Amino acid sequence: MSFKVSLFPGPHHFDATADTTLLQAALDAHLLVPYGCRDGACGACKGRVLTGEVDHGRSPESTLSTTEREQGGVLMCCAHARSDLSIECREVRSAQDIPVRKLPCRVASLDKVADDVMILKVKLPPTEEFQFRAGQYIDFLLPDGQRRSFSIANAPGGDTLELHIRQIPNGLFTSKVFTSMKPRDILRLEGPLGSFFLREAPEQGGDKPIILLAGGTGFAPIKAIVEYMQAQGIHRPTTLYWGARNRAGLYMHELAERWQQEIPGFDYRPVISDEVPDGWAGHKGLVHHAVIKDWPDLSAHQVYACGAPAMIDAARADFMQTCGLPEHAFFADAFSFASDNKL
Ligand SMILES: Cc1cc2nc3c(=O)[nH]c(=O)nc-3n(C[C@H](O)[C@H](O)[C@H](O)COP(=O)(O)OP(=O)(O)OC[C@H]3O[C@@H](n4cnc5c(N)ncnc54)[C@H](O)[C@@H]3O)c2cc1C
Ligand code: FES
């Protein structure tokens, strides 16, 4: 049996069966609602049920509290329809133009740029055009059915995807990247995924100045967005904050410095939290605190943030409470851990 789900702001609707998550049903109907991790960890897909009943499925309390549920809150990536529904979402758009595909790819190169960061480049089949928006991510499909998510670090165009992979101790996939993976190995991927990309239309705030906030390998999708802006000649005033524990963690510091020289209106402010080198002229401490220090008023900005979930949560809360950033002007991809129960 299928139920009719209407999304607000409309006019968008789709059918959902009780055994499919609301997110999957929306994506199957080529509707792009905000989402990131697809496993209840990041909160990007949070909406509000206006009418009807849902089964919250595996929605964790940490992402959707009991109080939020009582007020109609819903995680679209976890919940299932139990009746016809109307749901309020932050943003809805047609995804018809960019299909999600499963493709093989070949490892082109592996470059270790820090003790725990590898730049992996993969080549796509020459016959297949892979479209994506700068900032989106792909899932590597592992032989045992598990998936691992990584952001694409280059702008669209060409047949190569660049990924910045942080080694996770005992991590199933990243350990292989650092030990046994080699050029010409074949991998399988699915993508593009996620709703982390630059909002350009004036009604989406596409003329506002931008704060880019990256933690560690959260630099990857930010790099893609900057390269895209460069290629398109988008010169909105942009300030990039890139945070790492030590100088080595800013593994493309020189590139970011070059952007500052070359791109009109682009400013780069690196931030080191732990092992601050002698003579360091940049910010020290938590990366989002550096933003608050420099921009006590963010009410006219858009923020694009990417990195560890704790950083994203703290930045969202502090920017809204302390700096007056409107909730709809904060876009984020939280690098949550993989779990076996993804879509
Ligand atoms: C949308 C999205 C985009 C992402 N993009 C990137 C990216 O561009 N670059 C990148 O380096 N990572 C990225 N990640 C994070 C990456 O997908 C996970 O870290 C992944 O779980 C690593 O896979 P693994 O098989 O090596 O480790 P797993 O086998 O999944 O994990 C092994 C153990 O380590 C823990 N763990 C896993 N990841 C982390 C972590 N990040 N920090 C601390 N502990 C962890 C797990 O809880 C588990 O106990 C992204 C995640 C999401 C959701
Ligand atoms: S919590 Fe639903 S996409 Fe992350």
mmCIF file of C-alpha atoms and ligand atoms in Angstrom:
data_model
loop_
_atom_site.group_PDB
_atom_site.id
_atom_site.type_symbol
_atom_site.label_atom_id
_atom_site.label_comp_id
_atom_site.label_asym_id
_atom_site.label_seq_id
_atom_site.Cartn_x
_atom_site.Cartn_y
_atom_site.Cartn_z
ATOM 1 C CA MET A 1 0.000 0.000 0.000
ATOM 2 C CA SER A 2 1.325 3.448 -0.785
ATOM 3 C CA PHE A 3 0.637 6.824 0.811
ATOM 4 C CA LYS A 4 0.645 10.301 -0.680
ATOM 5 C CA VAL A 5 3.257 12.651 0.798
ATOM 6 C CA SER A 6 2.952 16.393 0.135
ATOM 7 C CA LEU A 7 5.986 18.575 0.784
ATOM 8 C CA PHE A 8 5.878 22.205 1.877
ATOM 9 C CA PRO A 9 6.970 24.614 0.539
ATOM 10 C CA GLY A 10 5.141 22.991 -2.388
ATOM 11 C CA PRO A 11 3.864 22.127 -4.764
ATOM 12 C CA HIS A 12 5.733 18.805 -4.581
ATOM 13 C CA HIS A 13 4.389 15.392 -3.734
ATOM 14 C CA PHE A 14 5.379 11.754 -4.050
ATOM 15 C CA ASP A 15 4.152 8.282 -3.143
ATOM 16 C CA ALA A 16 5.765 6.327 -0.304
ATOM 17 C CA THR A 17 5.205 2.757 0.786
ATOM 18 C CA ALA A 18 5.500 1.728 4.419
ATOM 19 C CA ASP A 19 8.742 -0.190 3.787
ATOM 20 C CA THR A 20 10.688 2.689 2.148
ATOM 21 C CA THR A 21 12.118 5.644 4.046
ATOM 22 C CA LEU A 22 10.572 9.002 3.207
ATOM 23 C CA LEU A 23 13.954 10.198 1.920
ATOM 24 C CA GLN A 24 14.345 7.268 -0.458
ATOM 25 C CA ALA A 25 10.775 7.688 -1.722
ATOM 26 C CA ALA A 26 11.389 11.420 -2.354
ATOM 27 C CA LEU A 27 14.659 10.703 -4.183
ATOM 28 C CA ASP A 28 12.959 7.949 -6.213
ATOM 29 C CA ALA A 29 10.444 10.598 -7.281
ATOM 30 C CA HIS A 30 13.368 12.848 -8.325
ATOM 31 C CA LEU A 31 12.797 15.329 -5.532
ATOM 32 C CA LEU A 32 15.890 16.610 -3.775
ATOM 33 C CA VAL A 33 15.228 17.387 -0.123
ATOM 34 C CA PRO A 34 18.159 18.247 2.162
ATOM 35 C CA TYR A 35 20.123 15.191 3.314
ATOM 36 C CA GLY A 36 23.624 14.087 4.230
ATOM 37 C CA CYS A 37 24.527 10.856 6.027
ATOM 38 C CA ARG A 38 21.306 8.886 5.339
ATOM 39 C CA ASP A 39 21.633 7.036 8.631
ATOM 40 C CA GLY A 40 20.159 9.352 11.233
ATOM 41 C CA ALA A 41 23.457 10.863 12.346
ATOM 42 C CA CYS A 42 23.623 14.362 10.861
ATOM 43 C CA GLY A 43 20.111 15.819 11.134
ATOM 44 C CA ALA A 44 20.281 17.392 7.653
ATOM 45 C CA CYS A 45 17.010 15.720 6.573
ATOM 46 C CA LYS A 46 14.997 16.957 9.536
ATOM 47 C CA GLY A 47 11.479 18.114 8.615
ATOM 48 C CA ARG A 48 8.177 18.631 10.406
ATOM 49 C CA VAL A 49 5.037 16.523 10.024
ATOM 50 C CA LEU A 50 2.101 18.891 9.547
ATOM 51 C CA THR A 51 -0.563 16.208 9.125
ATOM 52 C CA GLY A 52 -0.552 12.402 9.172
ATOM 53 C CA GLU A 53 1.368 9.668 10.992
ATOM 54 C CA VAL A 54 4.914 8.353 10.629
ATOM 55 C CA ASP A 55 6.903 5.481 12.061
ATOM 56 C CA HIS A 56 10.197 7.074 13.174
ATOM 57 C CA GLY A 57 12.072 3.826 12.489
ATOM 58 C CA ARG A 58 15.669 3.937 13.704
ATOM 59 C CA SER A 59 15.746 7.733 14.312
ATOM 60 C CA PRO A 60 18.195 8.147 17.193
ATOM 61 C CA GLU A 61 17.269 10.276 20.212
ATOM 62 C CA SER A 62 20.603 12.115 19.824
ATOM 63 C CA THR A 63 19.510 13.533 16.450
ATOM 64 C CA LEU A 64 15.732 13.736 16.986
ATOM 65 C CA SER A 65 14.798 14.233 20.631
ATOM 66 C CA THR A 66 11.493 13.110 22.150
ATOM 67 C CA THR A 67 10.459 16.752 22.467
ATOM 68 C CA GLU A 68 11.179 17.342 18.775
ATOM 69 C CA ARG A 69 9.122 14.251 17.869
ATOM 70 C CA GLU A 70 6.241 15.529 19.989
ATOM 71 C CA GLN A 71 6.420 18.798 18.055
ATOM 72 C CA GLY A 72 6.194 16.965 14.714
ATOM 73 C CA GLY A 73 9.943 16.617 14.003
ATOM 74 C CA VAL A 74 10.903 13.822 11.609
ATOM 75 C CA LEU A 75 14.131 12.457 10.126
ATOM 76 C CA MET A 76 13.225 11.694 6.534
ATOM 77 C CA CYS A 77 16.103 9.214 6.148
ATOM 78 C CA CYS A 78 14.760 7.037 8.993
ATOM 79 C CA ALA A 79 10.980 7.521 9.023
ATOM 80 C CA HIS A 80 8.313 5.635 7.096
ATOM 81 C CA ALA A 81 4.797 6.772 6.186
ATOM 82 C CA ARG A 82 1.890 5.270 8.116
ATOM 83 C CA SER A 83 -0.774 7.427 6.423
ATOM 84 C CA ASP A 84 -0.984 10.199 3.851
ATOM 85 C CA LEU A 85 1.317 12.967 5.037
ATOM 86 C CA SER A 86 2.115 16.619 4.665
ATOM 87 C CA ILE A 87 5.660 17.499 5.680
ATOM 88 C CA GLU A 88 7.432 20.814 5.950
ATOM 89 C CA CYS A 89 11.042 20.725 4.670
ATOM 90 C CA ARG A 90 13.685 23.427 4.585
ATOM 91 C CA GLU A 91 14.076 23.242 0.829
ATOM 92 C CA VAL A 92 12.720 21.080 -1.999
ATOM 93 C CA ARG A 93 13.935 21.020 -5.563
ATOM 94 C CA SER A 94 13.749 18.771 -8.574
ATOM 95 C CA ALA A 95 16.686 16.378 -8.855
ATOM 96 C CA GLN A 96 15.646 15.174 -12.288
ATOM 97 C CA ASP A 97 18.603 16.851 -13.979
ATOM 98 C CA ILE A 98 21.338 14.846 -12.179
ATOM 99 C CA PRO A 99 20.821 11.077 -11.918
ATOM 100 C CA VAL A 100 22.311 8.981 -9.096
ATOM 101 C CA ARG A 101 24.306 6.157 -10.674
ATOM 102 C CA LYS A 102 26.361 3.113 -9.747
ATOM 103 C CA LEU A 103 29.620 2.928 -11.669
ATOM 104 C CA PRO A 104 32.944 1.110 -11.612
ATOM 105 C CA CYS A 105 36.048 3.287 -11.373
ATOM 106 C CA ARG A 106 39.789 2.716 -11.499
ATOM 107 C CA VAL A 107 42.323 4.011 -8.982
ATOM 108 C CA ALA A 108 44.440 6.578 -10.858
ATOM 109 C CA SER A 109 46.737 7.754 -8.061
ATOM 110 C CA LEU A 110 47.300 7.719 -4.316
ATOM 111 C CA ASP A 111 49.235 10.590 -2.714
ATOM 112 C CA LYS A 112 49.891 10.698 0.994
ATOM 113 C CA VAL A 113 49.779 14.397 1.882
ATOM 114 C CA ALA A 114 49.851 14.021 5.688
ATOM 115 C CA ASP A 115 50.406 11.106 8.068
ATOM 116 C CA ASP A 116 46.684 10.377 8.086
ATOM 117 C CA VAL A 117 45.449 11.942 4.829
ATOM 118 C CA MET A 118 45.568 10.318 1.390
ATOM 119 C CA ILE A 119 44.477 11.996 -1.834
ATOM 120 C CA LEU A 120 42.870 9.287 -3.901
ATOM 121 C CA LYS A 121 42.057 9.984 -7.537
ATOM 122 C CA VAL A 122 39.752 7.619 -9.394
ATOM 123 C CA LYS A 123 39.054 7.539 -13.115
ATOM 124 C CA LEU A 124 35.525 6.944 -14.377
ATOM 125 C CA PRO A 125 34.746 4.867 -17.460
ATOM 126 C CA PRO A 126 35.355 7.079 -20.539
ATOM 127 C CA THR A 127 31.954 6.157 -21.964
ATOM 128 C CA GLU A 128 30.028 7.293 -18.895
ATOM 129 C CA GLU A 129 29.303 10.919 -18.119
ATOM 130 C CA PHE A 130 29.198 11.445 -14.348
ATOM 131 C CA GLN A 131 27.412 14.656 -13.432
ATOM 132 C CA PHE A 132 27.455 16.178 -9.965
ATOM 133 C CA ARG A 133 27.242 19.474 -8.127
ATOM 134 C CA ALA A 134 30.421 20.785 -6.498
ATOM 135 C CA GLY A 135 30.233 19.784 -2.819
ATOM 136 C CA GLN A 136 28.349 16.480 -3.238
ATOM 137 C CA TYR A 137 29.709 13.094 -2.179
ATOM 138 C CA ILE A 138 29.885 9.515 -3.395
ATOM 139 C CA ASP A 139 29.587 6.176 -1.615
ATOM 140 C CA PHE A 140 32.168 3.478 -2.282
ATOM 141 C CA LEU A 141 30.271 0.178 -2.476
ATOM 142 C CA LEU A 142 32.270 -2.482 -0.644
ATOM 143 C CA PRO A 143 32.174 -6.165 -1.654
ATOM 144 C CA ASP A 144 30.266 -7.180 1.510
ATOM 145 C CA GLY A 145 27.431 -4.719 0.811
ATOM 146 C CA GLN A 146 28.673 -1.960 3.154
ATOM 147 C CA ARG A 147 29.198 1.609 1.939
ATOM 148 C CA ARG A 148 31.611 4.380 2.829
ATOM 149 C CA SER A 149 30.950 8.045 2.037
ATOM 150 C CA PHE A 150 33.562 10.512 0.726
ATOM 151 C CA SER A 151 33.149 14.032 -0.611
ATOM 152 C CA ILE A 152 34.288 14.854 -4.109
ATOM 153 C CA ALA A 153 37.114 17.390 -3.862
ATOM 154 C CA ASN A 154 37.144 18.663 -7.440
ATOM 155 C CA ALA A 155 34.651 20.702 -9.466
ATOM 156 C CA PRO A 156 32.525 18.914 -12.093
ATOM 157 C CA GLY A 157 34.060 18.277 -15.525
ATOM 158 C CA GLY A 158 36.518 15.641 -16.684
ATOM 159 C CA ASP A 159 36.606 11.939 -15.968
ATOM 160 C CA THR A 160 38.478 11.959 -12.629
ATOM 161 C CA LEU A 161 37.192 12.292 -9.080
ATOM 162 C CA GLU A 162 39.491 13.463 -6.288
ATOM 163 C CA LEU A 163 38.808 12.251 -2.732
ATOM 164 C CA HIS A 164 40.587 13.288 0.488
ATOM 165 C CA ILE A 165 40.633 10.283 2.792
ATOM 166 C CA ARG A 166 41.461 10.495 6.483
ATOM 167 C CA GLN A 167 42.755 7.235 7.923
ATOM 168 C CA ILE A 168 40.506 5.866 10.654
ATOM 169 C CA PRO A 169 42.317 3.507 13.053
ATOM 170 C CA ASN A 170 41.058 0.006 12.203
ATOM 171 C CA GLY A 171 38.688 1.504 9.629
ATOM 172 C CA LEU A 172 37.565 -1.117 7.146
ATOM 173 C CA PHE A 173 37.887 1.017 4.012
ATOM 174 C CA THR A 174 40.401 3.721 4.907
ATOM 175 C CA SER A 175 42.913 1.148 6.228
ATOM 176 C CA LYS A 176 42.880 -0.480 2.777
ATOM 177 C CA VAL A 177 43.425 2.920 1.137
ATOM 178 C CA PHE A 178 46.564 3.396 3.262
ATOM 179 C CA THR A 179 47.964 -0.129 3.071
ATOM 180 C CA SER A 180 46.965 -2.295 0.120
ATOM 181 C CA MET A 181 45.193 -0.115 -2.470
ATOM 182 C CA LYS A 182 47.215 0.583 -5.604
ATOM 183 C CA PRO A 183 46.845 2.298 -8.987
ATOM 184 C CA ARG A 184 44.622 0.399 -11.459
ATOM 185 C CA ASP A 185 42.575 -1.275 -8.694
ATOM 186 C CA ILE A 186 38.875 -1.328 -9.541
ATOM 187 C CA LEU A 187 36.318 0.109 -7.098
ATOM 188 C CA ARG A 188 32.556 0.627 -7.322
ATOM 189 C CA LEU A 189 30.827 3.839 -6.393
ATOM 190 C CA GLU A 190 27.370 5.319 -6.210
ATOM 191 C CA GLY A 191 26.622 9.012 -6.590
ATOM 192 C CA PRO A 192 26.318 11.883 -6.641
ATOM 193 C CA LEU A 193 24.698 12.125 -3.197
ATOM 194 C CA GLY A 194 23.797 14.811 -0.699
ATOM 195 C CA SER A 195 22.543 18.361 -0.815
ATOM 196 C CA PHE A 196 25.760 20.191 0.141
ATOM 197 C CA PHE A 197 26.388 22.592 -2.735
ATOM 198 C CA LEU A 198 26.429 26.322 -3.379
ATOM 199 C CA ARG A 199 23.037 28.069 -3.409
ATOM 200 C CA GLU A 200 23.162 30.499 -6.326
ATOM 201 C CA ALA A 201 19.623 31.734 -7.007
ATOM 202 C CA PRO A 202 18.833 35.170 -5.505
ATOM 203 C CA GLU A 203 15.773 33.732 -3.694
ATOM 204 C CA GLN A 204 18.133 31.212 -2.018
ATOM 205 C CA GLY A 205 20.454 33.958 -0.776
ATOM 206 C CA GLY A 206 22.746 33.473 -3.758
ATOM 207 C CA ASP A 207 24.072 37.033 -3.531
ATOM 208 C CA LYS A 208 25.139 36.889 0.128
ATOM 209 C CA PRO A 209 28.780 36.861 1.273
ATOM 210 C CA ILE A 210 30.014 33.393 2.170
ATOM 211 C CA ILE A 211 31.812 31.821 5.115
ATOM 212 C CA LEU A 212 33.384 28.457 4.232
ATOM 213 C CA LEU A 213 34.195 26.377 7.316
ATOM 214 C CA ALA A 214 36.282 23.208 6.994
ATOM 215 C CA GLY A 215 37.595 20.829 9.648
ATOM 216 C CA GLY A 216 40.383 18.453 8.529
ATOM 217 C CA THR A 217 39.359 16.545 5.384
ATOM 218 C CA GLY A 218 36.147 18.591 5.461
ATOM 219 C CA PHE A 219 38.299 20.741 3.182
ATOM 220 C CA ALA A 220 37.455 18.344 0.298
ATOM 221 C CA PRO A 221 33.950 19.553 -0.691
ATOM 222 C CA ILE A 222 34.939 23.134 0.160
ATOM 223 C CA LYS A 223 37.774 22.847 -2.373
ATOM 224 C CA ALA A 224 35.274 21.617 -4.970
ATOM 225 C CA ILE A 225 33.007 24.599 -4.282
ATOM 226 C CA VAL A 226 35.885 27.108 -4.535
ATOM 227 C CA GLU A 227 37.078 25.550 -7.807
ATOM 228 C CA TYR A 228 33.517 25.699 -9.116
ATOM 229 C CA MET A 229 33.197 29.381 -8.154
ATOM 230 C CA GLN A 230 36.531 30.071 -9.863
ATOM 231 C CA ALA A 231 35.461 28.269 -13.034
ATOM 232 C CA GLN A 232 32.095 30.063 -13.115
ATOM 233 C CA GLY A 233 33.557 33.492 -12.287
ATOM 234 C CA ILE A 234 31.428 33.750 -9.110
ATOM 235 C CA HIS A 235 33.043 36.459 -7.009
ATOM 236 C CA ARG A 236 30.860 36.669 -3.912
ATOM 237 C CA PRO A 237 32.969 37.861 -0.953
ATOM 238 C CA THR A 238 34.209 34.589 0.558
ATOM 239 C CA THR A 239 36.177 33.837 3.720
ATOM 240 C CA LEU A 240 37.561 30.325 4.174
ATOM 241 C CA TYR A 241 38.332 29.070 7.692
ATOM 242 C CA TRP A 242 40.211 25.759 7.651
ATOM 243 C CA GLY A 243 40.881 24.154 11.011
ATOM 244 C CA ALA A 244 43.267 21.348 11.913
ATOM 245 C CA ARG A 245 45.054 20.074 15.010
ATOM 246 C CA ASN A 246 48.479 20.953 13.595
ATOM 247 C CA ARG A 247 50.099 22.550 10.547
ATOM 248 C CA ALA A 248 50.390 19.165 8.782
ATOM 249 C CA GLY A 249 46.607 18.830 8.934
ATOM 250 C CA LEU A 250 46.315 21.860 6.612
ATOM 251 C CA TYR A 251 47.531 19.591 3.861
ATOM 252 C CA MET A 252 46.719 22.044 1.011
ATOM 253 C CA HIS A 253 47.608 25.275 2.825
ATOM 254 C CA GLU A 254 49.618 26.601 -0.143
ATOM 255 C CA LEU A 255 46.685 26.081 -2.512
ATOM 256 C CA ALA A 256 44.383 28.029 -0.188
ATOM 257 C CA GLU A 257 46.992 30.809 0.056
ATOM 258 C CA ARG A 258 47.132 30.897 -3.753
ATOM 259 C CA TRP A 259 43.339 31.260 -3.922
ATOM 260 C CA GLN A 260 43.686 34.301 -1.686
ATOM 261 C CA GLN A 261 46.163 35.834 -4.171
ATOM 262 C CA GLU A 262 44.219 34.904 -7.304
ATOM 263 C CA ILE A 263 40.502 35.130 -6.505
ATOM 264 C CA PRO A 264 39.050 38.626 -6.030
ATOM 265 C CA GLY A 265 37.267 38.947 -2.678
ATOM 266 C CA PHE A 266 38.622 35.615 -1.342
ATOM 267 C CA ASP A 267 40.192 35.504 2.105
ATOM 268 C CA TYR A 268 41.861 32.461 3.740
ATOM 269 C CA ARG A 269 42.165 32.187 7.531
ATOM 270 C CA PRO A 270 43.789 28.966 8.744
ATOM 271 C CA VAL A 271 43.185 27.838 12.341
ATOM 272 C CA ILE A 272 45.298 25.445 14.441
ATOM 273 C CA SER A 273 43.850 23.969 17.636
ATOM 274 C CA ASP A 274 46.570 21.851 19.296
ATOM 275 C CA GLU A 275 50.198 21.920 18.120
ATOM 276 C CA VAL A 276 50.577 25.602 17.220
ATOM 277 C CA PRO A 277 53.981 26.149 15.524
ATOM 278 C CA ASP A 278 56.311 28.915 16.713
ATOM 279 C CA GLY A 279 55.625 32.161 14.900
ATOM 280 C CA TRP A 280 52.153 31.011 13.716
ATOM 281 C CA ALA A 281 50.349 34.154 12.553
ATOM 282 C CA GLY A 282 46.925 32.573 12.001
ATOM 283 C CA HIS A 283 44.090 31.867 14.420
ATOM 284 C CA LYS A 284 44.483 29.390 17.301
ATOM 285 C CA GLY A 285 41.773 27.246 18.895
ATOM 286 C CA LEU A 286 38.525 25.874 17.552
ATOM 287 C CA VAL A 287 37.825 26.779 13.954
ATOM 288 C CA HIS A 288 34.255 27.961 14.506
ATOM 289 C CA HIS A 289 35.366 30.164 17.425
ATOM 290 C CA ALA A 290 37.668 31.965 14.979
ATOM 291 C CA VAL A 291 34.637 32.744 12.803
ATOM 292 C CA ILE A 292 32.691 34.092 15.791
ATOM 293 C CA LYS A 293 35.663 36.270 16.775
ATOM 294 C CA ASP A 294 35.941 37.777 13.279
ATOM 295 C CA TRP A 295 32.195 37.960 12.492
ATOM 296 C CA PRO A 296 30.084 38.739 15.568
ATOM 297 C CA ASP A 297 27.207 39.496 13.153
ATOM 298 C CA LEU A 298 26.500 36.791 10.547
ATOM 299 C CA SER A 299 22.912 37.805 9.879
ATOM 300 C CA ALA A 300 23.641 38.704 6.234
ATOM 301 C CA HIS A 301 25.938 35.720 5.454
ATOM 302 C CA GLN A 302 25.610 32.170 4.192
ATOM 303 C CA VAL A 303 27.749 29.528 5.895
ATOM 304 C CA TYR A 304 28.899 26.273 4.266
ATOM 305 C CA ALA A 305 30.440 23.953 6.859
ATOM 306 C CA CYS A 306 31.985 20.532 6.540
ATOM 307 C CA GLY A 307 33.784 18.257 8.998
ATOM 308 C CA ALA A 308 33.217 16.245 12.168
ATOM 309 C CA PRO A 309 29.609 16.130 13.434
ATOM 310 C CA ALA A 310 30.565 17.764 16.765
ATOM 311 C CA MET A 311 32.080 20.735 14.931
ATOM 312 C CA ILE A 312 29.016 21.106 12.707
ATOM 313 C CA ASP A 313 26.608 20.949 15.669
ATOM 314 C CA ALA A 314 28.614 23.489 17.682
ATOM 315 C CA ALA A 315 29.000 25.851 14.715
ATOM 316 C CA ARG A 316 25.293 25.704 13.844
ATOM 317 C CA ALA A 317 24.200 26.390 17.435
ATOM 318 C CA ASP A 318 26.765 29.123 18.151
ATOM 319 C CA PHE A 319 26.375 30.948 14.833
ATOM 320 C CA MET A 320 22.596 31.054 15.267
ATOM 321 C CA GLN A 321 22.576 31.956 18.970
ATOM 322 C CA THR A 322 25.591 34.277 19.101
ATOM 323 C CA CYS A 323 25.923 35.768 15.625
ATOM 324 C CA GLY A 324 22.308 35.906 14.418
ATOM 325 C CA LEU A 325 22.818 33.552 11.464
ATOM 326 C CA PRO A 326 19.397 32.503 10.123
ATOM 327 C CA GLU A 327 18.958 28.693 10.243
ATOM 328 C CA HIS A 328 18.200 28.550 6.515
ATOM 329 C CA ALA A 329 21.593 30.176 5.767
ATOM 330 C CA PHE A 330 23.610 27.318 7.329
ATOM 331 C CA PHE A 331 24.496 24.431 4.986
ATOM 332 C CA ALA A 332 26.534 21.511 6.243
ATOM 333 C CA ASP A 333 27.860 18.040 5.561
ATOM 334 C CA ALA A 334 28.712 16.203 8.762
ATOM 335 C CA PHE A 335 31.342 13.475 8.353
ATOM 336 C CA SER A 336 29.469 10.941 10.447
ATOM 337 C CA PHE A 337 30.753 7.371 10.639
ATOM 338 C CA ALA A 338 29.462 4.670 8.385
ATOM 339 C CA SER A 339 26.978 2.250 9.816
ATOM 340 C CA ASP A 340 25.662 -0.930 8.301
ATOM 341 C CA ASN A 341 22.092 0.234 8.052
ATOM 342 C CA LYS A 342 22.359 2.901 5.370
ATOM 343 C CA LEU A 343 19.666 3.048 2.694
HETATM 344 C C1 LIG B 1 28.392 12.598 3.655
HETATM 345 C C2 LIG B 1 29.740 12.155 4.173
HETATM 346 C C3 LIG B 1 30.886 12.556 3.520
HETATM 347 C C4 LIG B 1 32.139 12.165 4.022
HETATM 348 N N1 LIG B 1 33.260 12.592 3.367
HETATM 349 C C5 LIG B 1 34.466 12.276 3.877
HETATM 350 C C6 LIG B 1 35.671 12.770 3.238
HETATM 351 O O1 LIG B 1 35.646 13.463 2.220
HETATM 352 N N2 LIG B 1 36.869 12.429 3.799
HETATM 353 C C7 LIG B 1 36.938 11.658 4.937
HETATM 354 O O2 LIG B 1 38.079 11.403 5.400
HETATM 355 N N3 LIG B 1 35.828 11.156 5.551
HETATM 356 C C8 LIG B 1 34.600 11.451 5.040
HETATM 357 N N4 LIG B 1 33.473 10.973 5.648
HETATM 358 C C9 LIG B 1 33.616 10.085 6.829
HETATM 359 C C10 LIG B 1 33.861 8.623 6.395
HETATM 360 O O3 LIG B 1 32.819 8.194 5.544
HETATM 361 C C11 LIG B 1 33.901 7.733 7.658
HETATM 362 O O4 LIG B 1 34.942 8.157 8.474
HETATM 363 C C12 LIG B 1 34.011 6.244 7.311
HETATM 364 O O5 LIG B 1 33.324 5.542 8.320
HETATM 365 C C13 LIG B 1 35.439 5.701 7.241
HETATM 366 O O6 LIG B 1 35.349 4.366 6.823
HETATM 367 P P1 LIG B 1 36.245 3.168 7.390
HETATM 368 O O7 LIG B 1 35.683 1.926 6.748
HETATM 369 O O8 LIG B 1 37.660 3.429 7.214
HETATM 370 O O9 LIG B 1 35.970 3.171 8.940
HETATM 371 P P2 LIG B 1 34.829 2.307 9.701
HETATM 372 O O10 LIG B 1 35.088 0.859 9.506
HETATM 373 O O11 LIG B 1 33.508 2.850 9.234
HETATM 374 O O12 LIG B 1 35.054 2.721 11.207
HETATM 375 C C14 LIG B 1 35.882 1.991 12.119
HETATM 376 C C15 LIG B 1 35.701 2.572 13.494
HETATM 377 O O13 LIG B 1 36.122 3.920 13.552
HETATM 378 C C16 LIG B 1 35.061 4.793 13.944
HETATM 379 N N5 LIG B 1 35.076 5.941 13.007
HETATM 380 C C17 LIG B 1 34.712 5.914 11.706
HETATM 381 N N6 LIG B 1 34.847 7.133 11.121
HETATM 382 C C18 LIG B 1 35.331 7.951 12.083
HETATM 383 C C19 LIG B 1 35.654 9.337 12.090
HETATM 384 N N7 LIG B 1 35.482 10.135 10.978
HETATM 385 N N8 LIG B 1 36.140 9.850 13.255
HETATM 386 C C20 LIG B 1 36.289 9.077 14.382
HETATM 387 N N9 LIG B 1 35.968 7.742 14.414
HETATM 388 C C21 LIG B 1 35.501 7.187 13.289
HETATM 389 C C22 LIG B 1 33.772 3.997 13.784
HETATM 390 O O14 LIG B 1 32.836 4.329 14.786
HETATM 391 C C23 LIG B 1 34.220 2.583 13.917
HETATM 392 O O15 LIG B 1 34.190 2.201 15.280
HETATM 393 C C24 LIG B 1 32.222 11.335 5.179
HETATM 394 C C25 LIG B 1 31.049 10.912 5.809
HETATM 395 C C26 LIG B 1 29.816 11.332 5.323
HETATM 396 C C27 LIG B 1 28.569 10.869 6.018
HETATM 397 S S1 FES B 2 20.086 12.339 9.641
HETATM 398 FE FE1 FES B 2 18.990 12.026 7.817
HETATM 399 S S2 FES B 2 20.431 12.469 6.279
HETATM 400 FE FE2 FES B 2 21.615 12.602 8.096
#
